Amino acid sequence: MKNVFDGFTIRARLTGAFLIVAILCGVVGTMGVLAVVRIDAMLHEVYDDNLVPISDVANANMQAIHFGRTLYEYIIENNKPGREKLAEEMRGNEKAMQALLDDYRKTHLMPDEVALLSRFDAEWPLFKTAARKVTQAADAGDNTAAGNIMRELAAPAFDEVEGHLSKLVEINRQLATKANADSDALEDKIRLALIAATAMALVAALVFGFAITRSITRPLSVAAAALDDLAQGNLSGRVDVGGKDEIAGMMRSLANAQEKLTAAI
C-alpha cells in the first residue's frame, strides 16, 4: 500500500478517499432505491392482479346471491307493483354482476379462472331460463308451481353458477396469500442484501481509510524522529526520502538541511 499511495499527494489521497466513500454510499443508496422501486412494482402487481380481482369477483358473487334471494321473494309477492319492483332489482343485480365480471376479465387470469368463467358463462343462461319460468308461474298466480320450478330447476342451476363464483373468490384469495408471502420473502432478501452491501461498504471504507491514514502518519513519524535527532545535535542519522507528496518534499528539505549542517561543522 506504501508504494501505491506514495505516488500521490496528500490532497489527492484525501480527495480519492472522499470519492470512494461517496461512491460506496451511492452504490448502497442506489440499491436501496432499486429495492423500493421493486417493492413498489410488486405492490402495484398485487393490487392489480389480486386485490382488484378478488374485490370484483366477490362483489359479483354477492350480486348473484341477491338475484337468487330476490327470486324467492318474487314467488311469495302477490302484489303486481311489488313483483315489478323485485324484477327491476334482479335486472340491476345481473347488470352489476356482469359489469364486475367484465372488469375481472380484464385482469391477468390463471387457466383455472378462465375455465371457471367459461363454465359460468355457459350455465348462467340456463339459470336465467329456469328463473324466467319461476317468474312466469308466479305472474300467473300459481305460486305452488313457481315454488316447484324454483326447487327443481332454478335452485340447482343457481347453486352451480354461484359455486363457480365462490371458487373464483377462493382462487383469488389463495393468489393474494401467495403474493403476500412472496412480498415478505422479497423484503427479507432485499433487507439482507442491503445489510451485506452496507457492511461491505463500511469495511472497505475502514480499510481504505486506515491505509491512507497510515500512508500519512508513518512518514510524519519518521520526519518527527529526524527532527528530534537534529535538535539533539545528532547529524549522523540518515533521512530516508521517498514518494512525491508534501511530506516527501519536507523530508527532502530536512535531508538537505542535515547535509549542510554536517558540512558546516
PDB file of C-alpha atoms in Angstrom:
ATOM      1  CA  MET A   1       0.000   0.000   0.000  1.00  0.00           C
ATOM      2  CA  LYS A   2       3.012   2.262   0.673  1.00  0.00           C
ATOM      3  CA  ASN A   3       4.211   2.260  -2.917  1.00  0.00           C
ATOM      4  CA  VAL A   4       0.720   2.887  -4.218  1.00  0.00           C
ATOM      5  CA  PHE A   5      -0.014   5.934  -2.061  1.00  0.00           C
ATOM      6  CA  ASP A   6       3.472   7.441  -2.102  1.00  0.00           C
ATOM      7  CA  GLY A   7       2.923   8.386  -5.724  1.00  0.00           C
ATOM      8  CA  PHE A   8       0.042  10.725  -4.806  1.00  0.00           C
ATOM      9  CA  THR A   9      -0.131  13.980  -2.885  1.00  0.00           C
ATOM     10  CA  ILE A  10      -1.966  14.124   0.423  1.00  0.00           C
ATOM     11  CA  ARG A  11      -4.679  16.219  -1.213  1.00  0.00           C
ATOM     12  CA  ALA A  12      -5.129  13.567  -3.916  1.00  0.00           C
ATOM     13  CA  ARG A  13      -5.307  10.810  -1.311  1.00  0.00           C
ATOM     14  CA  LEU A  14      -7.920  12.604   0.783  1.00  0.00           C
ATOM     15  CA  THR A  15      -9.900  13.546  -2.298  1.00  0.00           C
ATOM     16  CA  GLY A  16      -9.743   9.932  -3.510  1.00  0.00           C
ATOM     17  CA  ALA A  17     -10.849   8.684  -0.088  1.00  0.00           C
ATOM     18  CA  PHE A  18     -13.808  11.063  -0.140  1.00  0.00           C
ATOM     19  CA  LEU A  19     -14.758   9.969  -3.653  1.00  0.00           C
ATOM     20  CA  ILE A  20     -14.531   6.273  -2.781  1.00  0.00           C
ATOM     21  CA  VAL A  21     -16.712   6.749   0.304  1.00  0.00           C
ATOM     22  CA  ALA A  22     -19.162   8.791  -1.795  1.00  0.00           C
ATOM     23  CA  ILE A  23     -19.232   6.048  -4.453  1.00  0.00           C
ATOM     24  CA  LEU A  24     -19.827   3.355  -1.831  1.00  0.00           C
ATOM     25  CA  CYS A  25     -22.642   5.419  -0.315  1.00  0.00           C
ATOM     26  CA  GLY A  26     -24.046   5.952  -3.802  1.00  0.00           C
ATOM     27  CA  VAL A  27     -23.966   2.214  -4.520  1.00  0.00           C
ATOM     28  CA  VAL A  28     -25.767   1.383  -1.277  1.00  0.00           C
ATOM     29  CA  GLY A  29     -28.238   4.216  -1.852  1.00  0.00           C
ATOM     30  CA  THR A  30     -28.894   3.066  -5.417  1.00  0.00           C
ATOM     31  CA  MET A  31     -29.508  -0.466  -4.194  1.00  0.00           C
ATOM     32  CA  GLY A  32     -31.983   0.939  -1.690  1.00  0.00           C
ATOM     33  CA  VAL A  33     -33.792   2.963  -4.360  1.00  0.00           C
ATOM     34  CA  LEU A  34     -33.957  -0.030  -6.701  1.00  0.00           C
ATOM     35  CA  ALA A  35     -35.282  -2.135  -3.836  1.00  0.00           C
ATOM     36  CA  VAL A  36     -38.008   0.421  -3.146  1.00  0.00           C
ATOM     37  CA  VAL A  37     -38.917   0.513  -6.848  1.00  0.00           C
ATOM     38  CA  ARG A  38     -39.068  -3.284  -6.961  1.00  0.00           C
ATOM     39  CA  ILE A  39     -41.276  -3.482  -3.873  1.00  0.00           C
ATOM     40  CA  ASP A  40     -43.481  -0.702  -5.250  1.00  0.00           C
ATOM     41  CA  ALA A  41     -43.875  -2.629  -8.513  1.00  0.00           C
ATOM     42  CA  MET A  42     -44.796  -5.772  -6.593  1.00  0.00           C
ATOM     43  CA  LEU A  43     -47.374  -3.846  -4.545  1.00  0.00           C
ATOM     44  CA  HIS A  44     -48.925  -2.497  -7.734  1.00  0.00           C
ATOM     45  CA  GLU A  45     -48.958  -6.012  -9.170  1.00  0.00           C
ATOM     46  CA  VAL A  46     -50.612  -7.383  -6.037  1.00  0.00           C
ATOM     47  CA  TYR A  47     -53.200  -4.604  -6.182  1.00  0.00           C
ATOM     48  CA  ASP A  48     -53.935  -5.006  -9.888  1.00  0.00           C
ATOM     49  CA  ASP A  49     -53.806  -8.812 -10.116  1.00  0.00           C
ATOM     50  CA  ASN A  50     -55.058  -9.834  -6.672  1.00  0.00           C
ATOM     51  CA  LEU A  51     -56.866  -7.189  -4.652  1.00  0.00           C
ATOM     52  CA  VAL A  52     -58.898  -5.719  -7.513  1.00  0.00           C
ATOM     53  CA  PRO A  53     -59.904  -9.135  -8.927  1.00  0.00           C
ATOM     54  CA  ILE A  54     -60.873 -10.590  -5.557  1.00  0.00           C
ATOM     55  CA  SER A  55     -62.956  -7.492  -4.859  1.00  0.00           C
ATOM     56  CA  ASP A  56     -64.660  -7.628  -8.275  1.00  0.00           C
ATOM     57  CA  VAL A  57     -65.437 -11.346  -8.217  1.00  0.00           C
ATOM     58  CA  ALA A  58     -66.591 -11.257  -4.572  1.00  0.00           C
ATOM     59  CA  ASN A  59     -68.961  -8.365  -5.312  1.00  0.00           C
ATOM     60  CA  ALA A  60     -70.162 -10.155  -8.445  1.00  0.00           C
ATOM     61  CA  ASN A  61     -70.882 -13.201  -6.310  1.00  0.00           C
ATOM     62  CA  MET A  62     -72.879 -11.053  -3.880  1.00  0.00           C
ATOM     63  CA  GLN A  63     -74.906  -9.605  -6.749  1.00  0.00           C
ATOM     64  CA  ALA A  64     -75.703 -13.144  -7.938  1.00  0.00           C
ATOM     65  CA  ILE A  65     -76.755 -14.119  -4.400  1.00  0.00           C
ATOM     66  CA  HIS A  66     -79.015 -11.059  -4.188  1.00  0.00           C
ATOM     67  CA  PHE A  67     -80.539 -12.099  -7.524  1.00  0.00           C
ATOM     68  CA  GLY A  68     -81.286 -15.580  -6.170  1.00  0.00           C
ATOM     69  CA  ARG A  69     -82.779 -14.270  -2.918  1.00  0.00           C
ATOM     70  CA  THR A  70     -84.915 -11.758  -4.749  1.00  0.00           C
ATOM     71  CA  LEU A  71     -86.244 -14.567  -6.952  1.00  0.00           C
ATOM     72  CA  TYR A  72     -87.509 -16.326  -3.803  1.00  0.00           C
ATOM     73  CA  GLU A  73     -89.196 -13.098  -2.728  1.00  0.00           C
ATOM     74  CA  TYR A  74     -90.784 -12.851  -6.156  1.00  0.00           C
ATOM     75  CA  ILE A  75     -92.619 -16.140  -5.578  1.00  0.00           C
ATOM     76  CA  ILE A  76     -94.300 -15.015  -2.367  1.00  0.00           C
ATOM     77  CA  GLU A  77     -95.017 -11.478  -3.562  1.00  0.00           C
ATOM     78  CA  ASN A  78     -98.692 -11.298  -4.543  1.00  0.00           C
ATOM     79  CA  ASN A  79     -98.777  -7.617  -5.420  1.00  0.00           C
ATOM     80  CA  LYS A  80     -98.030  -6.784  -9.068  1.00  0.00           C
ATOM     81  CA  PRO A  81     -96.228  -3.484  -8.343  1.00  0.00           C
ATOM     82  CA  GLY A  82     -94.174  -5.366  -5.749  1.00  0.00           C
ATOM     83  CA  ARG A  83     -93.203  -8.023  -8.286  1.00  0.00           C
ATOM     84  CA  GLU A  84     -92.279  -5.339 -10.804  1.00  0.00           C
ATOM     85  CA  LYS A  85     -90.021  -3.738  -8.213  1.00  0.00           C
ATOM     86  CA  LEU A  86     -88.395  -7.097  -7.471  1.00  0.00           C
ATOM     87  CA  ALA A  87     -87.921  -7.759 -11.187  1.00  0.00           C
ATOM     88  CA  GLU A  88     -86.194  -4.387 -11.505  1.00  0.00           C
ATOM     89  CA  GLU A  89     -83.908  -5.281  -8.599  1.00  0.00           C
ATOM     90  CA  MET A  90     -82.956  -8.569 -10.259  1.00  0.00           C
ATOM     91  CA  ARG A  91     -82.145  -6.787 -13.504  1.00  0.00           C
ATOM     92  CA  GLY A  92     -79.980  -4.366 -11.545  1.00  0.00           C
ATOM     93  CA  ASN A  93     -78.240  -7.262  -9.759  1.00  0.00           C
ATOM     94  CA  GLU A  94     -77.493  -9.005 -13.046  1.00  0.00           C
ATOM     95  CA  LYS A  95     -76.247  -5.810 -14.699  1.00  0.00           C
ATOM     96  CA  ALA A  96     -73.932  -5.032 -11.778  1.00  0.00           C
ATOM     97  CA  MET A  97     -72.705  -8.636 -11.683  1.00  0.00           C
ATOM     98  CA  GLN A  98     -71.857  -8.672 -15.392  1.00  0.00           C
ATOM     99  CA  ALA A  99     -70.090  -5.296 -15.152  1.00  0.00           C
ATOM    100  CA  LEU A 100     -67.932  -6.557 -12.286  1.00  0.00           C
ATOM    101  CA  LEU A 101     -67.117  -9.753 -14.147  1.00  0.00           C
ATOM    102  CA  ASP A 102     -66.201  -7.753 -17.252  1.00  0.00           C
ATOM    103  CA  ASP A 103     -63.698  -5.759 -15.159  1.00  0.00           C
ATOM    104  CA  TYR A 104     -62.437  -9.011 -13.667  1.00  0.00           C
ATOM    105  CA  ARG A 105     -61.860 -10.457 -17.142  1.00  0.00           C
ATOM    106  CA  LYS A 106     -59.535  -7.526 -17.948  1.00  0.00           C
ATOM    107  CA  THR A 107     -57.056  -8.589 -15.253  1.00  0.00           C
ATOM    108  CA  HIS A 108     -54.370 -11.261 -15.558  1.00  0.00           C
ATOM    109  CA  LEU A 109     -56.242 -14.566 -15.286  1.00  0.00           C
ATOM    110  CA  MET A 110     -54.906 -18.002 -14.491  1.00  0.00           C
ATOM    111  CA  PRO A 111     -56.090 -21.011 -16.579  1.00  0.00           C
ATOM    112  CA  ASP A 112     -58.351 -22.177 -13.724  1.00  0.00           C
ATOM    113  CA  GLU A 113     -60.024 -18.773 -13.636  1.00  0.00           C
ATOM    114  CA  VAL A 114     -60.604 -18.794 -17.388  1.00  0.00           C
ATOM    115  CA  ALA A 115     -62.136 -22.279 -17.158  1.00  0.00           C
ATOM    116  CA  LEU A 116     -64.477 -21.294 -14.306  1.00  0.00           C
ATOM    117  CA  LEU A 117     -65.580 -18.151 -16.139  1.00  0.00           C
ATOM    118  CA  SER A 118     -66.346 -20.229 -19.229  1.00  0.00           C
ATOM    119  CA  ARG A 119     -68.494 -22.587 -17.152  1.00  0.00           C
ATOM    120  CA  PHE A 120     -70.257 -19.667 -15.531  1.00  0.00           C
ATOM    121  CA  ASP A 121     -70.963 -18.052 -18.916  1.00  0.00           C
ATOM    122  CA  ALA A 122     -72.389 -21.350 -20.171  1.00  0.00           C
ATOM    123  CA  GLU A 123     -74.573 -22.063 -17.137  1.00  0.00           C
ATOM    124  CA  TRP A 124     -75.862 -18.597 -16.242  1.00  0.00           C
ATOM    125  CA  PRO A 125     -78.301 -18.565 -19.225  1.00  0.00           C
ATOM    126  CA  LEU A 126     -79.625 -21.946 -18.056  1.00  0.00           C
ATOM    127  CA  PHE A 127     -80.344 -20.481 -14.648  1.00  0.00           C
ATOM    128  CA  LYS A 128     -81.938 -17.427 -16.246  1.00  0.00           C
ATOM    129  CA  THR A 129     -84.236 -19.703 -18.261  1.00  0.00           C
ATOM    130  CA  ALA A 130     -85.312 -21.516 -15.093  1.00  0.00           C
ATOM    131  CA  ALA A 131     -85.741 -18.183 -13.267  1.00  0.00           C
ATOM    132  CA  ARG A 132     -87.947 -16.913 -16.096  1.00  0.00           C
ATOM    133  CA  LYS A 133     -90.202 -19.948 -15.692  1.00  0.00           C
ATOM    134  CA  VAL A 134     -90.434 -19.178 -11.974  1.00  0.00           C
ATOM    135  CA  THR A 135     -91.498 -15.570 -12.579  1.00  0.00           C
ATOM    136  CA  GLN A 136     -93.994 -16.615 -15.282  1.00  0.00           C
ATOM    137  CA  ALA A 137     -95.645 -19.096 -12.934  1.00  0.00           C
ATOM    138  CA  ALA A 138     -95.745 -16.500 -10.165  1.00  0.00           C
ATOM    139  CA  ASP A 139     -97.194 -13.888 -12.537  1.00  0.00           C
ATOM    140  CA  ALA A 140     -99.908 -16.408 -13.445  1.00  0.00           C
ATOM    141  CA  GLY A 141    -100.779 -16.677  -9.742  1.00  0.00           C
ATOM    142  CA  ASP A 142     -99.584 -20.267  -9.414  1.00  0.00           C
ATOM    143  CA  ASN A 143     -97.163 -19.897  -6.516  1.00  0.00           C
ATOM    144  CA  THR A 144     -97.141 -23.654  -5.951  1.00  0.00           C
ATOM    145  CA  ALA A 145     -95.852 -24.280  -9.472  1.00  0.00           C
ATOM    146  CA  ALA A 146     -93.394 -21.415  -9.116  1.00  0.00           C
ATOM    147  CA  GLY A 147     -92.083 -22.964  -5.902  1.00  0.00           C
ATOM    148  CA  ASN A 148     -91.717 -26.374  -7.528  1.00  0.00           C
ATOM    149  CA  ILE A 149     -89.850 -24.907 -10.511  1.00  0.00           C
ATOM    150  CA  MET A 150     -87.636 -22.970  -8.119  1.00  0.00           C
ATOM    151  CA  ARG A 151     -86.829 -26.091  -6.105  1.00  0.00           C
ATOM    152  CA  GLU A 152     -86.353 -28.485  -9.024  1.00  0.00           C
ATOM    153  CA  LEU A 153     -84.775 -26.275 -11.709  1.00  0.00           C
ATOM    154  CA  ALA A 154     -83.787 -22.763 -10.647  1.00  0.00           C
ATOM    155  CA  ALA A 155     -82.191 -23.558  -7.276  1.00  0.00           C
ATOM    156  CA  PRO A 156     -79.879 -26.358  -8.581  1.00  0.00           C
ATOM    157  CA  ALA A 157     -78.896 -24.181 -11.563  1.00  0.00           C
ATOM    158  CA  PHE A 158     -78.182 -21.255  -9.230  1.00  0.00           C
ATOM    159  CA  ASP A 159     -76.071 -23.447  -6.971  1.00  0.00           C
ATOM    160  CA  GLU A 160     -73.916 -24.320  -9.982  1.00  0.00           C
ATOM    161  CA  VAL A 161     -73.267 -20.736 -11.081  1.00  0.00           C
ATOM    162  CA  GLU A 162     -72.814 -19.474  -7.525  1.00  0.00           C
ATOM    163  CA  GLY A 163     -70.393 -22.328  -6.902  1.00  0.00           C
ATOM    164  CA  HIS A 164     -68.250 -21.199  -9.837  1.00  0.00           C
ATOM    165  CA  LEU A 165     -68.120 -17.646  -8.476  1.00  0.00           C
ATOM    166  CA  SER A 166     -67.263 -18.914  -4.983  1.00  0.00           C
ATOM    167  CA  LYS A 167     -64.401 -20.961  -6.449  1.00  0.00           C
ATOM    168  CA  LEU A 168     -63.139 -17.861  -8.235  1.00  0.00           C
ATOM    169  CA  VAL A 169     -63.172 -15.979  -4.928  1.00  0.00           C
ATOM    170  CA  GLU A 170     -61.205 -18.790  -3.283  1.00  0.00           C
ATOM    171  CA  ILE A 171     -58.659 -18.915  -6.114  1.00  0.00           C
ATOM    172  CA  ASN A 172     -58.034 -15.188  -5.816  1.00  0.00           C
ATOM    173  CA  ARG A 173     -57.794 -15.452  -2.031  1.00  0.00           C
ATOM    174  CA  GLN A 174     -55.095 -18.108  -2.435  1.00  0.00           C
ATOM    175  CA  LEU A 175     -53.282 -15.993  -5.036  1.00  0.00           C
ATOM    176  CA  ALA A 176     -53.388 -12.982  -2.708  1.00  0.00           C
ATOM    177  CA  THR A 177     -51.991 -15.111   0.129  1.00  0.00           C
ATOM    178  CA  LYS A 178     -49.184 -16.351  -2.113  1.00  0.00           C
ATOM    179  CA  ALA A 179     -48.434 -12.817  -3.303  1.00  0.00           C
ATOM    180  CA  ASN A 180     -48.222 -11.663   0.303  1.00  0.00           C
ATOM    181  CA  ALA A 181     -45.795 -14.496   1.125  1.00  0.00           C
ATOM    182  CA  ASP A 182     -43.727 -13.656  -1.977  1.00  0.00           C
ATOM    183  CA  SER A 183     -43.574  -9.988  -0.979  1.00  0.00           C
ATOM    184  CA  ASP A 184     -42.400 -10.954   2.524  1.00  0.00           C
ATOM    185  CA  ALA A 185     -39.694 -13.183   1.033  1.00  0.00           C
ATOM    186  CA  LEU A 186     -38.600 -10.394  -1.313  1.00  0.00           C
ATOM    187  CA  GLU A 187     -38.499  -7.936   1.576  1.00  0.00           C
ATOM    188  CA  ASP A 188     -36.276 -10.298   3.580  1.00  0.00           C
ATOM    189  CA  LYS A 189     -33.998 -10.840   0.583  1.00  0.00           C
ATOM    190  CA  ILE A 190     -33.647  -7.120  -0.090  1.00  0.00           C
ATOM    191  CA  ARG A 191     -33.042  -6.353   3.585  1.00  0.00           C
ATOM    192  CA  LEU A 192     -30.254  -8.934   3.793  1.00  0.00           C
ATOM    193  CA  ALA A 193     -28.719  -7.647   0.552  1.00  0.00           C
ATOM    194  CA  LEU A 194     -28.732  -4.057   1.849  1.00  0.00           C
ATOM    195  CA  ILE A 195     -27.230  -5.128   5.178  1.00  0.00           C
ATOM    196  CA  ALA A 196     -24.488  -7.070   3.358  1.00  0.00           C
ATOM    197  CA  ALA A 197     -23.792  -4.177   0.974  1.00  0.00           C
ATOM    198  CA  THR A 198     -23.674  -1.686   3.835  1.00  0.00           C
ATOM    199  CA  ALA A 199     -21.314  -3.935   5.809  1.00  0.00           C
ATOM    200  CA  MET A 200     -19.027  -4.422   2.793  1.00  0.00           C
ATOM    201  CA  ALA A 201     -19.002  -0.692   2.093  1.00  0.00           C
ATOM    202  CA  LEU A 202     -18.185   0.038   5.731  1.00  0.00           C
ATOM    203  CA  VAL A 203     -15.343  -2.492   5.796  1.00  0.00           C
ATOM    204  CA  ALA A 204     -13.951  -1.169   2.507  1.00  0.00           C
ATOM    205  CA  ALA A 205     -14.128   2.411   3.774  1.00  0.00           C
ATOM    206  CA  LEU A 206     -12.385   1.467   7.045  1.00  0.00           C
ATOM    207  CA  VAL A 207      -9.622  -0.467   5.276  1.00  0.00           C
ATOM    208  CA  PHE A 208      -9.035   2.256   2.706  1.00  0.00           C
ATOM    209  CA  GLY A 209      -9.204   4.960   5.360  1.00  0.00           C
ATOM    210  CA  PHE A 210      -6.707   3.122   7.558  1.00  0.00           C
ATOM    211  CA  ALA A 211      -4.317   2.669   4.626  1.00  0.00           C
ATOM    212  CA  ILE A 212      -4.479   6.358   3.710  1.00  0.00           C
ATOM    213  CA  THR A 213      -4.090   7.437   7.333  1.00  0.00           C
ATOM    214  CA  ARG A 214      -1.061   5.177   7.743  1.00  0.00           C
ATOM    215  CA  SER A 215       0.462   6.482   4.497  1.00  0.00           C
ATOM    216  CA  ILE A 216       0.329   9.976   6.030  1.00  0.00           C
ATOM    217  CA  THR A 217       1.185   9.329   9.688  1.00  0.00           C
ATOM    218  CA  ARG A 218       4.075   6.896   9.013  1.00  0.00           C
ATOM    219  CA  PRO A 219       6.314   9.388   7.151  1.00  0.00           C
ATOM    220  CA  LEU A 220       5.311  12.106   9.626  1.00  0.00           C
ATOM    221  CA  SER A 221       6.601   9.889  12.429  1.00  0.00           C
ATOM    222  CA  VAL A 222       9.887   9.420  10.529  1.00  0.00           C
ATOM    223  CA  ALA A 223      10.140  13.185   9.998  1.00  0.00           C
ATOM    224  CA  ALA A 224       9.487  13.850  13.699  1.00  0.00           C
ATOM    225  CA  ALA A 225      12.213  11.377  14.711  1.00  0.00           C
ATOM    226  CA  ALA A 226      14.677  13.028  12.285  1.00  0.00           C
ATOM    227  CA  LEU A 227      13.858  16.457  13.723  1.00  0.00           C
ATOM    228  CA  ASP A 228      14.407  15.144  17.243  1.00  0.00           C
ATOM    229  CA  ASP A 229      17.826  13.856  16.188  1.00  0.00           C
ATOM    230  CA  LEU A 230      18.736  17.245  14.725  1.00  0.00           C
ATOM    231  CA  ALA A 231      17.504  19.000  17.868  1.00  0.00           C
ATOM    232  CA  GLN A 232      19.800  16.779  19.948  1.00  0.00           C
ATOM    233  CA  GLY A 233      22.747  17.523  17.662  1.00  0.00           C
ATOM    234  CA  ASN A 234      22.840  14.086  16.090  1.00  0.00           C
ATOM    235  CA  LEU A 235      23.789  14.644  12.446  1.00  0.00           C
ATOM    236  CA  SER A 236      24.893  11.123  11.726  1.00  0.00           C
ATOM    237  CA  GLY A 237      21.407   9.792  11.093  1.00  0.00           C
ATOM    238  CA  ARG A 238      20.216   9.275   7.547  1.00  0.00           C
ATOM    239  CA  VAL A 239      16.911  10.762   6.448  1.00  0.00           C
ATOM    240  CA  ASP A 240      15.066   8.438   4.057  1.00  0.00           C
ATOM    241  CA  VAL A 241      13.230  10.280   1.310  1.00  0.00           C
ATOM    242  CA  GLY A 242      10.599   8.570  -0.815  1.00  0.00           C
ATOM    243  CA  GLY A 243       7.421   9.499  -2.569  1.00  0.00           C
ATOM    244  CA  LYS A 244       6.188  12.635  -4.274  1.00  0.00           C
ATOM    245  CA  ASP A 245       3.786  14.091  -1.731  1.00  0.00           C
ATOM    246  CA  GLU A 246       4.116  17.115   0.551  1.00  0.00           C
ATOM    247  CA  ILE A 247       5.707  15.064   3.333  1.00  0.00           C
ATOM    248  CA  ALA A 248       8.318  13.718   0.930  1.00  0.00           C
ATOM    249  CA  GLY A 249       9.134  17.318  -0.021  1.00  0.00           C
ATOM    250  CA  MET A 250       9.527  18.223   3.635  1.00  0.00           C
ATOM    251  CA  MET A 251      11.793  15.190   4.160  1.00  0.00           C
ATOM    252  CA  ARG A 252      13.991  16.248   1.245  1.00  0.00           C
ATOM    253  CA  SER A 253      14.305  19.737   2.750  1.00  0.00           C
ATOM    254  CA  LEU A 254      15.184  18.161   6.080  1.00  0.00           C
ATOM    255  CA  ALA A 255      17.814  15.941   4.442  1.00  0.00           C
ATOM    256  CA  ASN A 256      19.357  18.985   2.695  1.00  0.00           C
ATOM    257  CA  ALA A 257      19.431  20.876   5.974  1.00  0.00           C
ATOM    258  CA  GLN A 258      21.131  17.936   7.660  1.00  0.00           C
ATOM    259  CA  GLU A 259      23.744  17.715   4.905  1.00  0.00           C
ATOM    260  CA  LYS A 260      24.513  21.455   5.084  1.00  0.00           C
ATOM    261  CA  LEU A 261      24.793  21.405   8.857  1.00  0.00           C
ATOM    262  CA  THR A 262      27.118  18.410   8.658  1.00  0.00           C
ATOM    263  CA  ALA A 263      29.268  20.149   6.019  1.00  0.00           C
ATOM    264  CA  ALA A 264      29.403  23.355   8.078  1.00  0.00           C
ATOM    265  CA  ILE A 265      30.581  21.513  11.159  1.00  0.00           C
TER     266      ILE A 265
END
